[in-house]
Coordinates of C-alpha atoms in Angstrom, one line a residue:
X1 CA -9.4 -28.6 12.2
X2 CA -8.1 -30.7 9.3
X3 CA -9.5 -29.1 6.2
X4 CA -7.4 -30.0 3.1
X5 CA -7.8 -26.6 1.3
X6 CA -6.9 -24.7 4.5
X7 CA -3.8 -26.9 5.0
X8 CA -2.7 -26.2 1.4
X9 CA -3.4 -22.5 1.8
X10 CA -1.5 -22.4 5.1
X11 CA 1.5 -24.0 3.4
X12 CA 1.4 -21.6 0.5
X13 CA 1.1 -18.6 2.9
X14 CA 4.2 -19.6 4.8
X15 CA 6.2 -19.9 1.6
X16 CA 5.8 -16.2 0.9
X17 CA 7.1 -14.9 4.2
X18 CA 10.4 -13.1 3.8
X19 CA 10.2 -13.1 0.0
X20 CA 10.7 -10.2 -2.3
X21 CA 7.0 -10.1 -3.0
X22 CA 6.2 -9.8 0.7
X23 CA 8.5 -6.8 1.0
X24 CA 7.1 -5.3 -2.2
X25 CA 3.7 -5.2 -0.6
X26 CA 5.0 -3.2 2.4
X27 CA 7.3 -0.9 0.5
X28 CA 4.8 -0.4 -2.4
X29 CA 2.0 0.4 0.0
X30 CA 3.8 3.3 1.7
X31 CA 5.9 4.5 -1.3
X32 CA 3.4 7.0 -2.8
X33 CA 2.1 8.3 0.5
X34 CA 5.7 8.9 1.7
X35 CA 6.6 10.9 -1.5
X36 CA 3.4 12.9 -1.1
X37 CA 4.1 13.6 2.6
X38 CA 7.6 14.8 1.8
X39 CA 6.2 17.1 -0.9
X40 CA 3.5 18.6 1.4
X41 CA 6.0 19.2 4.3
X42 CA 8.5 20.7 1.8
X43 CA 5.8 23.3 0.9
X44 CA 5.1 23.9 4.6
X45 CA 3.6 27.4 4.1
X46 CA 0.6 26.0 2.3
X47 CA 0.1 23.0 4.6
X48 CA -2.2 24.6 7.1
X49 CA -4.5 25.8 4.3
X50 CA -4.6 22.3 2.9
X51 CA -5.7 20.9 6.2
X52 CA -8.5 23.5 6.7
X53 CA -9.9 22.9 3.2
X54 CA -13.4 21.4 3.3
X55 CA -12.1 18.7 0.8
X56 CA -8.8 18.0 2.7
X57 CA -9.3 14.2 2.8
X58 CA -10.8 14.0 -0.7
X59 CA -7.9 15.9 -2.2
X60 CA -5.1 13.8 -0.6
X61 CA -6.8 10.5 -1.4
X62 CA -7.5 11.6 -5.0
X63 CA -3.8 12.7 -5.5
X64 CA -2.4 9.5 -4.0
X65 CA -4.7 7.1 -5.7
X66 CA -4.2 8.8 -9.1
X67 CA -0.4 8.5 -8.8
X68 CA -0.7 4.9 -7.7
X69 CA -3.3 3.6 -10.1
X70 CA -1.8 5.0 -13.3
X71 CA 1.6 3.5 -13.0
X72 CA 2.7 1.8 -9.8
X73 CA -0.3 -0.4 -9.0
X74 CA -0.4 -2.3 -12.3
X75 CA 3.4 -2.7 -12.3
X76 CA 3.4 -3.8 -8.7
X77 CA 0.7 -6.4 -9.4
X78 CA 2.6 -7.7 -12.4
X79 CA 5.8 -8.1 -10.4
X80 CA 4.3 -9.5 -7.2
X81 CA 2.1 -12.1 -8.9
X82 CA 5.1 -13.3 -11.0
X83 CA 7.4 -13.5 -8.0
X84 CA 4.9 -15.5 -5.8
X85 CA 3.9 -17.9 -8.6
X86 CA 7.5 -18.6 -9.6
X87 CA 8.7 -19.5 -6.1
X88 CA 8.8 -23.2 -6.9
X89 CA 10.5 -22.7 -10.2
X90 CA 13.3 -20.6 -8.6
X91 CA 13.7 -23.0 -5.7
X92 CA 13.3 -26.1 -7.9
X93 CA 10.6 -27.5 -5.6
X94 CA 7.7 -28.2 -7.9
X95 CA 8.2 -31.9 -7.8
X96 CA 8.2 -31.9 -4.0
X97 CA 5.0 -29.7 -4.0
X98 CA 3.2 -32.0 -6.4
X99 CA 4.1 -35.2 -4.6
X100 CA 2.6 -33.8 -1.3
X101 CA -0.8 -35.3 -0.4
X102 CA -2.8 -32.4 -1.8
X103 CA -5.2 -31.9 -4.7
X104 CA -4.0 -29.8 -7.7
X105 CA -7.2 -27.9 -7.5
X106 CA -6.5 -26.9 -3.9
X107 CA -3.0 -25.9 -4.9
X108 CA -4.1 -23.8 -7.8
X109 CA -6.7 -21.8 -5.8
X110 CA -4.6 -21.6 -2.6
X111 CA -1.8 -19.9 -4.5
X112 CA -4.2 -17.5 -6.2
X113 CA -5.8 -16.7 -2.8
X114 CA -2.4 -15.9 -1.3
X115 CA -1.9 -13.4 -4.1
X116 CA -5.3 -11.8 -3.6
X117 CA -4.9 -11.5 0.1
X118 CA -1.5 -9.9 -0.4
X119 CA -3.2 -7.4 -2.8
X120 CA -5.7 -6.6 0.0
X121 CA -2.8 -6.1 2.4
X122 CA -1.2 -3.7 -0.1
X123 CA -4.5 -1.7 -0.2
X124 CA -4.8 -1.6 3.6
X125 CA -1.2 -0.4 4.0
X126 CA -1.7 2.2 1.2
X127 CA -4.8 3.6 2.9
X128 CA -3.0 3.7 6.2
X129 CA -0.2 5.6 4.4
X130 CA -2.6 8.1 2.9
X131 CA -4.2 8.7 6.3
X132 CA -0.8 9.3 7.8
X133 CA 0.0 11.9 5.1
X134 CA -2.6 14.1 6.8
X135 CA -2.3 12.9 10.4
X136 CA 1.5 13.0 10.9
X137 CA 1.9 16.7 10.1
X138 CA -0.9 17.5 12.5
X139 CA 0.8 15.5 15.2
X140 CA 4.3 16.8 14.5
X141 CA 3.5 20.5 14.1
X142 CA 1.2 22.5 16.5
X143 CA 0.5 25.0 13.8
X144 CA -1.0 22.4 11.5
X145 CA -4.6 21.6 12.4
X146 CA -6.2 18.2 12.0
X147 CA -8.8 18.5 9.3
X148 CA -12.4 19.3 10.4
X149 CA -13.7 17.8 7.2
X150 CA -15.4 14.4 7.7
X151 CA -13.4 11.4 6.6
X152 CA -14.9 10.2 3.3
X153 CA -15.2 6.6 4.4
X154 CA -17.8 5.6 1.7
X155 CA -15.7 7.2 -1.1
X156 CA -12.5 5.5 0.1
X157 CA -14.2 2.1 0.3
X158 CA -15.7 2.6 -3.1
X159 CA -12.3 3.5 -4.7
X160 CA -10.7 0.5 -3.0
X161 CA -13.3 -1.9 -4.3
X162 CA -13.1 -0.4 -7.8
X163 CA -9.3 -0.5 -8.0
X164 CA -9.1 -3.9 -6.5
X165 CA -11.5 -5.2 -9.1
X166 CA -9.5 -3.4 -11.8
X167 CA -6.3 -5.2 -10.7
X168 CA -7.9 -8.7 -10.9
X169 CA -7.4 -9.3 -14.7
X170 CA -3.7 -8.5 -14.3
X171 CA -3.5 -11.0 -11.4
X172 CA -5.3 -13.7 -13.3
X173 CA -3.3 -13.4 -16.5
X174 CA 0.1 -13.1 -14.8
X175 CA -0.8 -16.1 -12.7
X176 CA -1.8 -18.1 -15.8
X177 CA 1.5 -17.3 -17.6
X178 CA 3.7 -17.7 -14.6
X179 CA 2.4 -21.3 -14.0
X180 CA 3.2 -22.2 -17.6
X181 CA 6.7 -20.8 -18.0
X182 CA 9.8 -21.5 -16.0
X183 CA 11.7 -18.3 -16.9
X184 CA 10.6 -15.5 -14.6
X185 CA 11.4 -12.9 -17.3
X186 CA 8.7 -14.2 -19.6
X187 CA 5.6 -13.4 -17.5
X188 CA 7.3 -10.2 -16.4
X189 CA 8.0 -9.1 -19.9
X190 CA 4.6 -10.0 -21.2
X191 CA 3.0 -8.1 -18.3
X192 CA 5.0 -5.0 -18.8
X193 CA 4.4 -5.2 -22.5
X194 CA 0.6 -5.4 -22.1
X195 CA 0.7 -2.6 -19.6
X196 CA 2.7 -0.3 -22.0
X197 CA 0.2 -1.3 -24.7
X198 CA -2.6 -0.2 -22.5
X199 CA -1.1 3.2 -22.0
X200 CA -0.3 3.6 -25.7
X201 CA -3.8 2.5 -26.7
X202 CA -5.6 4.8 -24.3
X203 CA -6.9 6.9 -27.1
X204 CA -8.1 3.8 -29.1
X205 CA -11.9 3.6 -29.5
X206 CA -11.9 0.1 -28.0
X207 CA -9.2 0.7 -25.4
X208 CA -11.5 -0.7 -22.7
X209 CA -11.0 -4.2 -24.2
X210 CA -7.3 -4.2 -23.1
X211 CA -7.2 -6.2 -19.8
X212 CA -4.4 -4.2 -18.3
X213 CA -6.0 -0.8 -18.8
X214 CA -8.6 -0.8 -15.9
X215 CA -6.4 0.7 -13.1
X216 CA -5.2 3.7 -15.1
X217 CA -8.5 3.8 -17.0
X218 CA -10.3 4.8 -13.8
X219 CA -8.7 8.2 -14.1
X220 CA -7.7 8.5 -17.7
X221 CA -10.9 7.1 -19.4
X222 CA -13.6 8.1 -16.9
X223 CA -14.9 11.0 -19.0
X224 CA -14.5 9.3 -22.3
X225 CA -16.4 6.2 -21.3
X226 CA -18.9 7.7 -18.9
X227 CA -22.3 6.0 -19.3
X228 CA -21.2 3.9 -22.2
X229 CA -18.9 1.1 -20.9
X230 CA -18.9 -0.6 -17.5
X231 CA -15.2 -1.2 -16.7
X232 CA -16.1 -3.2 -13.7
X233 CA -18.0 -5.7 -15.8
X234 CA -15.1 -6.0 -18.2
X235 CA -12.6 -6.4 -15.4
X236 CA -14.7 -9.1 -13.7
X237 CA -15.2 -10.9 -17.0
X238 CA -11.5 -11.0 -17.8
X239 CA -10.7 -12.2 -14.3
X240 CA -13.2 -15.1 -14.6
X241 CA -11.9 -15.9 -18.1
X242 CA -8.2 -15.9 -17.2
X243 CA -8.8 -17.8 -14.0
X244 CA -10.7 -20.6 -15.7
X245 CA -8.2 -20.7 -18.5
X246 CA -5.3 -20.8 -16.1
X247 CA -6.9 -23.6 -14.1
X248 CA -7.6 -25.7 -17.2
X249 CA -4.1 -25.2 -18.5
X250 CA -2.5 -26.0 -15.1
X251 CA -4.5 -29.2 -14.6
X252 CA -3.9 -30.3 -18.2
X253 CA -0.2 -29.6 -18.2
X254 CA 1.8 -32.8 -18.2
X255 CA 5.0 -31.4 -17.0
X256 CA 4.2 -29.1 -14.1
X257 CA 7.6 -28.3 -12.8

């Protein structure tokens, strides 16, 4: 089947194989679960009690997601988006890419889709890692029971959807900047600066207007904004705004590489 957009997407997907961003997805997905697993095994005497707790699954997912969302998820999204978007700049292949028989609109959205699918891959690996935090000790040590508590599938899916949406403004703005600037350090520096600003401004009355705050805000602003501000709407709005702005700037840019 010869569908132009799918052909462009396939080409962009192949480019990311073996890149630092691809490895970042794998390593980042398992990093926090691995650290939590080491800590739980280190305190082995309390492990059986953790596994028999009625909230065994909720506790481990809450711990892992909180550690991930506050720091590593935003930083990882900043880094991975910048790395993927800047592939042509680093390899000096923008001219070759733009002379290929493909529409600029297809190219813009194919690259963005690659980043979003990689983000979904990260979430899938992270959830697998969190599950293994509980499952591996039960398999390795006969004295550690597998939890009788039901797996909170609905809660896990809700958290994944919420934090995926919270990541989208970061993806869109990093994508916008990375397409406009040749120097990899510029989008990386801007992203890190905005992320630090979101942490510093957490106590500000209008902190929810900072586009990089929504991942950490799920845990640090939940009580403060309960019933007053819908962070999901703000995140979706920023994603739409930055995506449209990025597309317009990319199409209008005279020198694209």
